Each structure stands twice: as C-alpha cells, then as structure tokens.
Amino acid sequence: MSWRGSAPWKGSARGSHQTETVRLPYADRAEAGRVLAERLVPMGLDGAAVLALPRGGVPVGHEIARRLGSPLDVLVTRKIGYPPQPELGVGAIAEGGSPVFDGDLLDRLGLAEDDLDATVAAERAELDRRVAAYRGGRPLPNVTARPVIVVDDGLATGGTARAAVRALRERGPSRLVLAVPVGAAETVHALEPEVDDLVVPAAPWEFHAVGQWYRDFDQLTDGDVLDWLRRAARSRGTGRSGGTG
C-alpha cells in the first residue's frame, strides 16, 4: 500500500510517499476536501466511486468528487458504544458489513461481543433509517473491479473507517483508498494495512478531537447531507439525490 501525508508537529510521517505539510486548521470541510482532491488527482483513479461517511464526510467527499469528475454517494456507518458510556466506542458497523469490534478494549471492559447484541441491533436499526433517508431505495454503488475512495472528515479512533473499508473490501474493488483531511498519527498508521492507499495530508501526534483541526466544524443534519448529494448530482447532470456511477 502507499501512504501520502505529513505529520507537521511531533514525529515524522512514515510511508512510501511524502507530500508538503498542510496549514491547519482547515477553514471548513469544503477547504479540506479541496486539499485532499489535489492529493488524489495524480493517483490515476479514473472511474473511481467516491463514498463519503455521513454526516461530516459528505462535504469533504463533494469536493473530491467534483474535482475528479466522479459520482458521490454515501456509505453509512454507526459507532457501537459501550452501554454504560455510549460515547465510548467499542466497535462500529457499516452497511453491508458485519460489526467490527475493538477486541483489546472489550477485554479491558470485561465484555464479550455477544454482550453487545442489543446495542448492535439498535445501531443497525438507526443505520437502516439513515440509508433510507439518504438513498431511498437505491443500493450501494457497484464497486466490484473498480477503484473506490472512502472519505471522512477526520480520524480519531478510526473505528467507523475500519468498519467501512472492511465492508467494501468484501465487494472486490480494484483499488481501495481511504482519504481523510486529518487523523491521529497512531490511528493513521494502524489503518495502513486495511487499504491499498491511505491519503491523510496531516497526522499530528497530539490529537484530541477532529473538530480542533477546523475553524468551522458545525454539526450537520440529514438535510445537509441530502443537500450536498443533490448538489453533486446536479453537477454531474444525473438529476438524482446521489450517484451510482
């Protein structure tokens, strides 16, 4: 695999490709998407599908899809939280895939995967609701034997990104790329084996939350996601709320 990025504060980026350091914080997700797009252009990803993780990944993915002339759609994921403390993610699930758990964390919490069956069922129900809201009856784009770019607005623990790329790997893309504007350095390196190419322009070692690397990091709604998808569809002349290529 190849890694394209820089670590502008502590440590140095490891990988087969180095690029110039980016200036942080990003103004907003759209600017971050434009920075990512310029890194992706030279990679020969003609015909790639761009799949953004909603909600925050969609405006980032919009800029990438526009620059590459690719269709934009969503790949819906949900965090699986520790029931007494739901904000603590112990795993994640992506549409079309199986739950992916953090085994080390489960061991530390004294949990087995089966203990989370009710939580997984609730998150799967919310995942299905969002799929229906974002795509209606349309299936995921066919990515078999085709490059696919998975996009999010940042990597903290990387749980949802890992679930997403594993679900897509099972569909047999010709090249699986994960593209994220900024990510915790430890998480970035942990995800290297999961994809063919990892594009992360900035991977700082001191990382507390994705939002700290953006000046404008407003929370997005389902309506915002649909607006970005419609905008992408209009720019490609598809007239649909998303793109299947």
PDB file of C-alpha atoms in Angstrom:
ATOM      1  CA  MET A   1       0.000   0.000   0.000  1.00  0.00           C
ATOM      2  CA  SER A   2       1.041   3.636  -0.180  1.00  0.00           C
ATOM      3  CA  TRP A   3       0.676   6.404   2.365  1.00  0.00           C
ATOM      4  CA  ARG A   4       0.522  10.063   1.386  1.00  0.00           C
ATOM      5  CA  GLY A   5       0.715  12.561   4.171  1.00  0.00           C
ATOM      6  CA  SER A   6       2.694  14.609   6.623  1.00  0.00           C
ATOM      7  CA  ALA A   7       2.988  14.902  10.390  1.00  0.00           C
ATOM      8  CA  PRO A   8       3.552  18.630  10.975  1.00  0.00           C
ATOM      9  CA  TRP A   9       4.127  18.591  14.729  1.00  0.00           C
ATOM     10  CA  LYS A  10       5.685  15.672  16.573  1.00  0.00           C
ATOM     11  CA  GLY A  11       7.297  12.736  14.854  1.00  0.00           C
ATOM     12  CA  SER A  12       7.603  12.192  11.136  1.00  0.00           C
ATOM     13  CA  ALA A  13       5.321  10.577   8.614  1.00  0.00           C
ATOM     14  CA  ARG A  14       6.155   7.064   7.521  1.00  0.00           C
ATOM     15  CA  GLY A  15       5.235   5.725   4.126  1.00  0.00           C
ATOM     16  CA  SER A  16       6.283   5.437   0.536  1.00  0.00           C
ATOM     17  CA  HIS A  17       5.050   8.899  -0.457  1.00  0.00           C
ATOM     18  CA  GLN A  18       5.682  12.234   1.241  1.00  0.00           C
ATOM     19  CA  THR A  19       3.931  15.499   0.433  1.00  0.00           C
ATOM     20  CA  GLU A  20       4.247  19.058   1.664  1.00  0.00           C
ATOM     21  CA  THR A  21       2.923  19.953   5.081  1.00  0.00           C
ATOM     22  CA  VAL A  22      -0.558  21.484   5.118  1.00  0.00           C
ATOM     23  CA  ARG A  23      -1.585  24.527   7.102  1.00  0.00           C
ATOM     24  CA  LEU A  24      -4.005  23.768   9.931  1.00  0.00           C
ATOM     25  CA  PRO A  25      -6.679  24.379  10.970  1.00  0.00           C
ATOM     26  CA  TYR A  26      -8.731  23.998   7.813  1.00  0.00           C
ATOM     27  CA  ALA A  27     -11.287  26.740   7.254  1.00  0.00           C
ATOM     28  CA  ASP A  28     -14.064  24.188   6.868  1.00  0.00           C
ATOM     29  CA  ARG A  29     -14.796  20.746   5.418  1.00  0.00           C
ATOM     30  CA  ALA A  30     -15.010  22.097   1.875  1.00  0.00           C
ATOM     31  CA  GLU A  31     -11.479  23.505   2.028  1.00  0.00           C
ATOM     32  CA  ALA A  32     -10.273  20.211   3.490  1.00  0.00           C
ATOM     33  CA  GLY A  33     -11.893  18.371   0.593  1.00  0.00           C
ATOM     34  CA  ARG A  34     -10.116  20.571  -1.942  1.00  0.00           C
ATOM     35  CA  VAL A  35      -6.766  19.857  -0.293  1.00  0.00           C
ATOM     36  CA  LEU A  36      -7.486  16.131  -0.391  1.00  0.00           C
ATOM     37  CA  ALA A  37      -8.623  16.284  -4.002  1.00  0.00           C
ATOM     38  CA  GLU A  38      -5.292  17.722  -5.126  1.00  0.00           C
ATOM     39  CA  ARG A  39      -3.506  14.784  -3.485  1.00  0.00           C
ATOM     40  CA  LEU A  40      -5.805  12.313  -5.236  1.00  0.00           C
ATOM     41  CA  VAL A  41      -5.606  13.741  -8.758  1.00  0.00           C
ATOM     42  CA  PRO A  42      -2.132  12.304  -9.576  1.00  0.00           C
ATOM     43  CA  MET A  43      -3.053   8.817  -8.367  1.00  0.00           C
ATOM     44  CA  GLY A  44      -4.764   7.631 -11.542  1.00  0.00           C
ATOM     45  CA  LEU A  45      -8.167   6.936 -10.031  1.00  0.00           C
ATOM     46  CA  ASP A  46     -10.191   7.258 -13.232  1.00  0.00           C
ATOM     47  CA  GLY A  47     -13.704   5.895 -12.850  1.00  0.00           C
ATOM     48  CA  ALA A  48     -13.488   5.805  -9.052  1.00  0.00           C
ATOM     49  CA  ALA A  49     -16.589   5.899  -6.901  1.00  0.00           C
ATOM     50  CA  VAL A  50     -16.408   8.377  -4.021  1.00  0.00           C
ATOM     51  CA  LEU A  51     -18.186   7.090  -0.909  1.00  0.00           C
ATOM     52  CA  ALA A  52     -18.427   9.560   1.968  1.00  0.00           C
ATOM     53  CA  LEU A  53     -19.182   8.629   5.574  1.00  0.00           C
ATOM     54  CA  PRO A  54     -22.110  10.772   6.725  1.00  0.00           C
ATOM     55  CA  ARG A  55     -22.519  13.137   8.039  1.00  0.00           C
ATOM     56  CA  GLY A  56     -19.200  15.002   8.186  1.00  0.00           C
ATOM     57  CA  GLY A  57     -17.524  13.198   5.310  1.00  0.00           C
ATOM     58  CA  VAL A  58     -20.090  14.302   2.734  1.00  0.00           C
ATOM     59  CA  PRO A  59     -18.976  17.927   2.129  1.00  0.00           C
ATOM     60  CA  VAL A  60     -15.379  16.672   2.002  1.00  0.00           C
ATOM     61  CA  GLY A  61     -16.370  13.995  -0.495  1.00  0.00           C
ATOM     62  CA  HIS A  62     -18.312  16.509  -2.576  1.00  0.00           C
ATOM     63  CA  GLU A  63     -15.150  18.479  -3.313  1.00  0.00           C
ATOM     64  CA  ILE A  64     -13.245  15.308  -4.212  1.00  0.00           C
ATOM     65  CA  ALA A  65     -15.981  14.012  -6.495  1.00  0.00           C
ATOM     66  CA  ARG A  66     -16.270  17.394  -8.231  1.00  0.00           C
ATOM     67  CA  ARG A  67     -12.507  17.612  -8.826  1.00  0.00           C
ATOM     68  CA  LEU A  68     -12.193  14.032 -10.086  1.00  0.00           C
ATOM     69  CA  GLY A  69     -15.443  14.042 -12.080  1.00  0.00           C
ATOM     70  CA  SER A  70     -16.602  11.041 -10.047  1.00  0.00           C
ATOM     71  CA  PRO A  71     -20.004  10.102  -8.653  1.00  0.00           C
ATOM     72  CA  LEU A  72     -20.618  10.842  -4.979  1.00  0.00           C
ATOM     73  CA  ASP A  73     -22.633   8.625  -2.682  1.00  0.00           C
ATOM     74  CA  VAL A  74     -22.678   7.732   0.994  1.00  0.00           C
ATOM     75  CA  LEU A  75     -21.593   4.665   2.919  1.00  0.00           C
ATOM     76  CA  VAL A  76     -23.477   4.712   6.205  1.00  0.00           C
ATOM     77  CA  THR A  77     -21.687   3.664   9.385  1.00  0.00           C
ATOM     78  CA  ARG A  78     -22.601   3.658  13.067  1.00  0.00           C
ATOM     79  CA  LYS A  79     -20.456   3.587  16.172  1.00  0.00           C
ATOM     80  CA  ILE A  80     -21.181   0.786  18.658  1.00  0.00           C
ATOM     81  CA  GLY A  81     -20.958   2.375  22.089  1.00  0.00           C
ATOM     82  CA  TYR A  82     -20.236   0.907  25.500  1.00  0.00           C
ATOM     83  CA  PRO A  83     -23.751   0.756  27.027  1.00  0.00           C
ATOM     84  CA  PRO A  84     -22.961   2.489  30.357  1.00  0.00           C
ATOM     85  CA  GLN A  85     -20.979   5.164  28.466  1.00  0.00           C
ATOM     86  CA  PRO A  86     -22.323   5.314  24.872  1.00  0.00           C
ATOM     87  CA  GLU A  87     -19.813   7.937  23.724  1.00  0.00           C
ATOM     88  CA  LEU A  88     -17.051   5.349  24.255  1.00  0.00           C
ATOM     89  CA  GLY A  89     -16.859   3.432  21.003  1.00  0.00           C
ATOM     90  CA  VAL A  90     -16.111  -0.268  21.334  1.00  0.00           C
ATOM     91  CA  GLY A  91     -16.784  -1.043  17.686  1.00  0.00           C
ATOM     92  CA  ALA A  92     -18.623   0.064  14.573  1.00  0.00           C
ATOM     93  CA  ILE A  93     -20.807  -1.264  11.797  1.00  0.00           C
ATOM     94  CA  ALA A  94     -21.126  -0.279   8.138  1.00  0.00           C
ATOM     95  CA  GLU A  95     -23.963  -1.058   5.776  1.00  0.00           C
ATOM     96  CA  GLY A  96     -23.413  -4.371   4.066  1.00  0.00           C
ATOM     97  CA  GLY A  97     -20.815  -5.419   6.636  1.00  0.00           C
ATOM     98  CA  SER A  98     -20.502  -7.206   9.954  1.00  0.00           C
ATOM     99  CA  PRO A  99     -19.765  -5.437  13.250  1.00  0.00           C
ATOM    100  CA  VAL A 100     -16.080  -4.679  13.808  1.00  0.00           C
ATOM    101  CA  PHE A 101     -15.052  -4.594  17.472  1.00  0.00           C
ATOM    102  CA  ASP A 102     -12.025  -3.291  19.351  1.00  0.00           C
ATOM    103  CA  GLY A 103     -11.012  -6.585  20.933  1.00  0.00           C
ATOM    104  CA  ASP A 104      -8.444  -5.078  23.298  1.00  0.00           C
ATOM    105  CA  LEU A 105     -10.966  -2.580  24.633  1.00  0.00           C
ATOM    106  CA  LEU A 106     -13.617  -5.272  25.084  1.00  0.00           C
ATOM    107  CA  ASP A 107     -11.131  -7.314  27.095  1.00  0.00           C
ATOM    108  CA  ARG A 108     -10.314  -4.344  29.319  1.00  0.00           C
ATOM    109  CA  LEU A 109     -14.024  -3.746  29.913  1.00  0.00           C
ATOM    110  CA  GLY A 110     -14.701  -7.420  30.602  1.00  0.00           C
ATOM    111  CA  LEU A 111     -17.153  -7.701  27.711  1.00  0.00           C
ATOM    112  CA  ALA A 112     -17.799 -10.326  25.067  1.00  0.00           C
ATOM    113  CA  GLU A 113     -19.163  -9.432  21.640  1.00  0.00           C
ATOM    114  CA  ASP A 114     -22.437 -11.194  22.487  1.00  0.00           C
ATOM    115  CA  ASP A 115     -22.954  -8.800  25.398  1.00  0.00           C
ATOM    116  CA  LEU A 116     -23.471  -6.044  22.831  1.00  0.00           C
ATOM    117  CA  ASP A 117     -26.171  -7.761  20.762  1.00  0.00           C
ATOM    118  CA  ALA A 118     -28.894  -5.313  21.855  1.00  0.00           C
ATOM    119  CA  THR A 119     -26.663  -2.294  21.175  1.00  0.00           C
ATOM    120  CA  VAL A 120     -25.699  -3.648  17.751  1.00  0.00           C
ATOM    121  CA  ALA A 121     -29.379  -4.217  16.896  1.00  0.00           C
ATOM    122  CA  ALA A 122     -30.259  -0.635  17.870  1.00  0.00           C
ATOM    123  CA  GLU A 123     -27.394   0.807  15.837  1.00  0.00           C
ATOM    124  CA  ARG A 124     -28.288  -1.358  12.854  1.00  0.00           C
ATOM    125  CA  ALA A 125     -31.838  -0.008  13.003  1.00  0.00           C
ATOM    126  CA  GLU A 126     -30.537   3.586  13.006  1.00  0.00           C
ATOM    127  CA  LEU A 127     -28.155   2.699  10.171  1.00  0.00           C
ATOM    128  CA  ASP A 128     -31.083   1.376   8.128  1.00  0.00           C
ATOM    129  CA  ARG A 129     -33.049   4.558   8.845  1.00  0.00           C
ATOM    130  CA  ARG A 130     -30.218   6.717   7.570  1.00  0.00           C
ATOM    131  CA  VAL A 131     -29.717   4.572   4.473  1.00  0.00           C
ATOM    132  CA  ALA A 132     -33.411   5.046   3.653  1.00  0.00           C
ATOM    133  CA  ALA A 133     -33.178   8.787   4.319  1.00  0.00           C
ATOM    134  CA  TYR A 134     -30.061   9.337   2.214  1.00  0.00           C
ATOM    135  CA  ARG A 135     -30.590   6.947  -0.696  1.00  0.00           C
ATOM    136  CA  GLY A 136     -34.234   5.878  -0.640  1.00  0.00           C
ATOM    137  CA  GLY A 137     -34.424   2.546  -2.399  1.00  0.00           C
ATOM    138  CA  ARG A 138     -31.131   2.822  -4.241  1.00  0.00           C
ATOM    139  CA  PRO A 139     -28.467   0.235  -3.408  1.00  0.00           C
ATOM    140  CA  LEU A 140     -24.834   0.988  -2.770  1.00  0.00           C
ATOM    141  CA  PRO A 141     -22.919   1.678  -5.974  1.00  0.00           C
ATOM    142  CA  ASN A 142     -21.314  -1.366  -7.538  1.00  0.00           C
ATOM    143  CA  VAL A 143     -17.596  -1.145  -6.703  1.00  0.00           C
ATOM    144  CA  THR A 144     -16.531  -4.580  -7.921  1.00  0.00           C
ATOM    145  CA  ALA A 145     -13.373  -4.318 -10.055  1.00  0.00           C
ATOM    146  CA  ARG A 146     -13.489  -0.521  -9.705  1.00  0.00           C
ATOM    147  CA  PRO A 147     -11.457   1.986  -7.656  1.00  0.00           C
ATOM    148  CA  VAL A 148     -13.304   3.317  -4.627  1.00  0.00           C
ATOM    149  CA  ILE A 149     -12.376   6.268  -2.410  1.00  0.00           C
ATOM    150  CA  VAL A 150     -13.739   6.264   1.156  1.00  0.00           C
ATOM    151  CA  VAL A 151     -13.880   9.772   2.640  1.00  0.00           C
ATOM    152  CA  ASP A 152     -14.417  11.142   6.134  1.00  0.00           C
ATOM    153  CA  ASP A 153     -13.664  14.496   7.767  1.00  0.00           C
ATOM    154  CA  GLY A 154     -11.135  13.069  10.231  1.00  0.00           C
ATOM    155  CA  LEU A 155      -9.796  10.006  12.021  1.00  0.00           C
ATOM    156  CA  ALA A 156      -9.847   9.896  15.808  1.00  0.00           C
ATOM    157  CA  THR A 157     -10.081   6.237  16.879  1.00  0.00           C
ATOM    158  CA  GLY A 158     -10.745   5.054  13.321  1.00  0.00           C
ATOM    159  CA  GLY A 159     -13.469   2.594  14.276  1.00  0.00           C
ATOM    160  CA  THR A 160     -16.065   3.637  11.706  1.00  0.00           C
ATOM    161  CA  ALA A 161     -13.466   3.959   8.945  1.00  0.00           C
ATOM    162  CA  ARG A 162     -12.214   0.429   9.664  1.00  0.00           C
ATOM    163  CA  ALA A 163     -15.753  -0.966   9.511  1.00  0.00           C
ATOM    164  CA  ALA A 164     -16.360   0.894   6.238  1.00  0.00           C
ATOM    165  CA  VAL A 165     -13.256  -0.298   4.415  1.00  0.00           C
ATOM    166  CA  ARG A 166     -13.710  -3.885   5.583  1.00  0.00           C
ATOM    167  CA  ALA A 167     -17.296  -3.913   4.320  1.00  0.00           C
ATOM    168  CA  LEU A 168     -16.132  -2.545   0.970  1.00  0.00           C
ATOM    169  CA  ARG A 169     -13.179  -4.922   0.676  1.00  0.00           C
ATOM    170  CA  GLU A 170     -15.659  -7.798   0.593  1.00  0.00           C
ATOM    171  CA  ARG A 171     -17.181  -6.259  -2.550  1.00  0.00           C
ATOM    172  CA  GLY A 172     -13.956  -6.637  -4.517  1.00  0.00           C
ATOM    173  CA  PRO A 173     -12.879  -3.115  -5.574  1.00  0.00           C
ATOM    174  CA  SER A 174      -9.841  -2.942  -7.829  1.00  0.00           C
ATOM    175  CA  ARG A 175      -8.268  -0.354  -5.520  1.00  0.00           C
ATOM    176  CA  LEU A 176      -9.408   0.715  -2.064  1.00  0.00           C
ATOM    177  CA  VAL A 177      -8.393   4.220  -0.990  1.00  0.00           C
ATOM    178  CA  LEU A 178      -9.090   5.901   2.344  1.00  0.00           C
ATOM    179  CA  ALA A 179      -8.843   9.709   2.110  1.00  0.00           C
ATOM    180  CA  VAL A 180      -9.152  11.878   5.217  1.00  0.00           C
ATOM    181  CA  PRO A 181      -8.003  15.503   5.758  1.00  0.00           C
ATOM    182  CA  VAL A 182      -6.519  14.891   9.214  1.00  0.00           C
ATOM    183  CA  GLY A 183      -6.081  11.952  11.549  1.00  0.00           C
ATOM    184  CA  ALA A 184      -4.409  10.980  14.786  1.00  0.00           C
ATOM    185  CA  ALA A 185      -0.985   9.653  13.842  1.00  0.00           C
ATOM    186  CA  GLU A 186      -1.397   6.404  15.785  1.00  0.00           C
ATOM    187  CA  THR A 187      -4.758   5.733  14.132  1.00  0.00           C
ATOM    188  CA  VAL A 188      -3.433   6.543  10.664  1.00  0.00           C
ATOM    189  CA  HIS A 189      -0.643   4.026  10.966  1.00  0.00           C
ATOM    190  CA  ALA A 190      -2.962   1.390  12.458  1.00  0.00           C
ATOM    191  CA  LEU A 191      -5.215   1.677   9.389  1.00  0.00           C
ATOM    192  CA  GLU A 192      -2.423   1.294   6.835  1.00  0.00           C
ATOM    193  CA  PRO A 193      -2.888  -2.487   6.416  1.00  0.00           C
ATOM    194  CA  GLU A 194      -6.634  -2.114   5.791  1.00  0.00           C
ATOM    195  CA  VAL A 195      -6.408  -0.283   2.437  1.00  0.00           C
ATOM    196  CA  ASP A 196      -4.362  -0.065  -0.735  1.00  0.00           C
ATOM    197  CA  ASP A 197      -3.730   3.680  -0.370  1.00  0.00           C
ATOM    198  CA  LEU A 198      -4.101   5.954   2.633  1.00  0.00           C
ATOM    199  CA  VAL A 199      -4.210   9.694   1.901  1.00  0.00           C
ATOM    200  CA  VAL A 200      -4.016  11.861   5.036  1.00  0.00           C
ATOM    201  CA  PRO A 201      -2.385  15.278   4.493  1.00  0.00           C
ATOM    202  CA  ALA A 202      -1.867  15.866   8.234  1.00  0.00           C
ATOM    203  CA  ALA A 203      -1.319  13.314  11.018  1.00  0.00           C
ATOM    204  CA  PRO A 204      -0.448  15.182  14.237  1.00  0.00           C
ATOM    205  CA  TRP A 205       0.635  13.162  17.260  1.00  0.00           C
ATOM    206  CA  GLU A 206      -1.177  15.462  19.705  1.00  0.00           C
ATOM    207  CA  PHE A 207      -4.768  14.792  18.720  1.00  0.00           C
ATOM    208  CA  HIS A 208      -7.804  15.287  20.942  1.00  0.00           C
ATOM    209  CA  ALA A 209     -10.749  15.609  18.571  1.00  0.00           C
ATOM    210  CA  VAL A 210     -11.385  16.037  14.851  1.00  0.00           C
ATOM    211  CA  GLY A 211     -13.055  19.401  15.384  1.00  0.00           C
ATOM    212  CA  GLN A 212      -9.901  21.024  16.751  1.00  0.00           C
ATOM    213  CA  TRP A 213      -8.412  20.982  13.226  1.00  0.00           C
ATOM    214  CA  TYR A 214     -11.237  23.055  11.672  1.00  0.00           C
ATOM    215  CA  ARG A 215     -12.219  26.685  12.239  1.00  0.00           C
ATOM    216  CA  ASP A 216     -15.799  25.925  11.147  1.00  0.00           C
ATOM    217  CA  PHE A 217     -16.926  22.486  12.302  1.00  0.00           C
ATOM    218  CA  ASP A 218     -20.698  22.842  12.531  1.00  0.00           C
ATOM    219  CA  GLN A 219     -22.723  19.736  13.237  1.00  0.00           C
ATOM    220  CA  LEU A 220     -24.574  18.580  10.122  1.00  0.00           C
ATOM    221  CA  THR A 221     -28.119  17.270   9.749  1.00  0.00           C
ATOM    222  CA  ASP A 222     -29.697  14.698   7.470  1.00  0.00           C
ATOM    223  CA  GLY A 223     -30.975  17.628   5.431  1.00  0.00           C
ATOM    224  CA  ASP A 224     -27.441  18.935   4.981  1.00  0.00           C
ATOM    225  CA  VAL A 225     -26.320  15.522   3.703  1.00  0.00           C
ATOM    226  CA  LEU A 226     -29.148  15.440   1.173  1.00  0.00           C
ATOM    227  CA  ASP A 227     -28.308  18.978   0.025  1.00  0.00           C
ATOM    228  CA  TRP A 228     -24.682  18.010  -0.666  1.00  0.00           C
ATOM    229  CA  LEU A 229     -25.752  14.862  -2.520  1.00  0.00           C
ATOM    230  CA  ARG A 230     -28.207  16.838  -4.659  1.00  0.00           C
ATOM    231  CA  ARG A 231     -25.519  19.392  -5.401  1.00  0.00           C
ATOM    232  CA  ALA A 232     -23.162  16.638  -6.531  1.00  0.00           C
ATOM    233  CA  ALA A 233     -25.873  15.071  -8.675  1.00  0.00           C
ATOM    234  CA  ARG A 234     -26.659  18.399 -10.357  1.00  0.00           C
ATOM    235  CA  SER A 235     -23.003  18.996 -11.157  1.00  0.00           C
ATOM    236  CA  ARG A 236     -22.878  15.631 -12.952  1.00  0.00           C
ATOM    237  CA  GLY A 237     -26.281  16.110 -14.586  1.00  0.00           C
ATOM    238  CA  THR A 238     -27.726  12.933 -13.046  1.00  0.00           C
ATOM    239  CA  GLY A 239     -30.785  14.533 -11.520  1.00  0.00           C
ATOM    240  CA  ARG A 240     -30.642  12.084  -8.599  1.00  0.00           C
ATOM    241  CA  SER A 241     -30.034  12.605  -4.889  1.00  0.00           C
ATOM    242  CA  GLY A 242     -26.799  10.627  -5.089  1.00  0.00           C
ATOM    243  CA  GLY A 243     -24.675   8.884  -7.673  1.00  0.00           C
ATOM    244  CA  THR A 244     -24.249   5.264  -8.633  1.00  0.00           C
ATOM    245  CA  GLY A 245     -21.851   5.857 -11.485  1.00  0.00           C
TER     246      GLY A 245
END
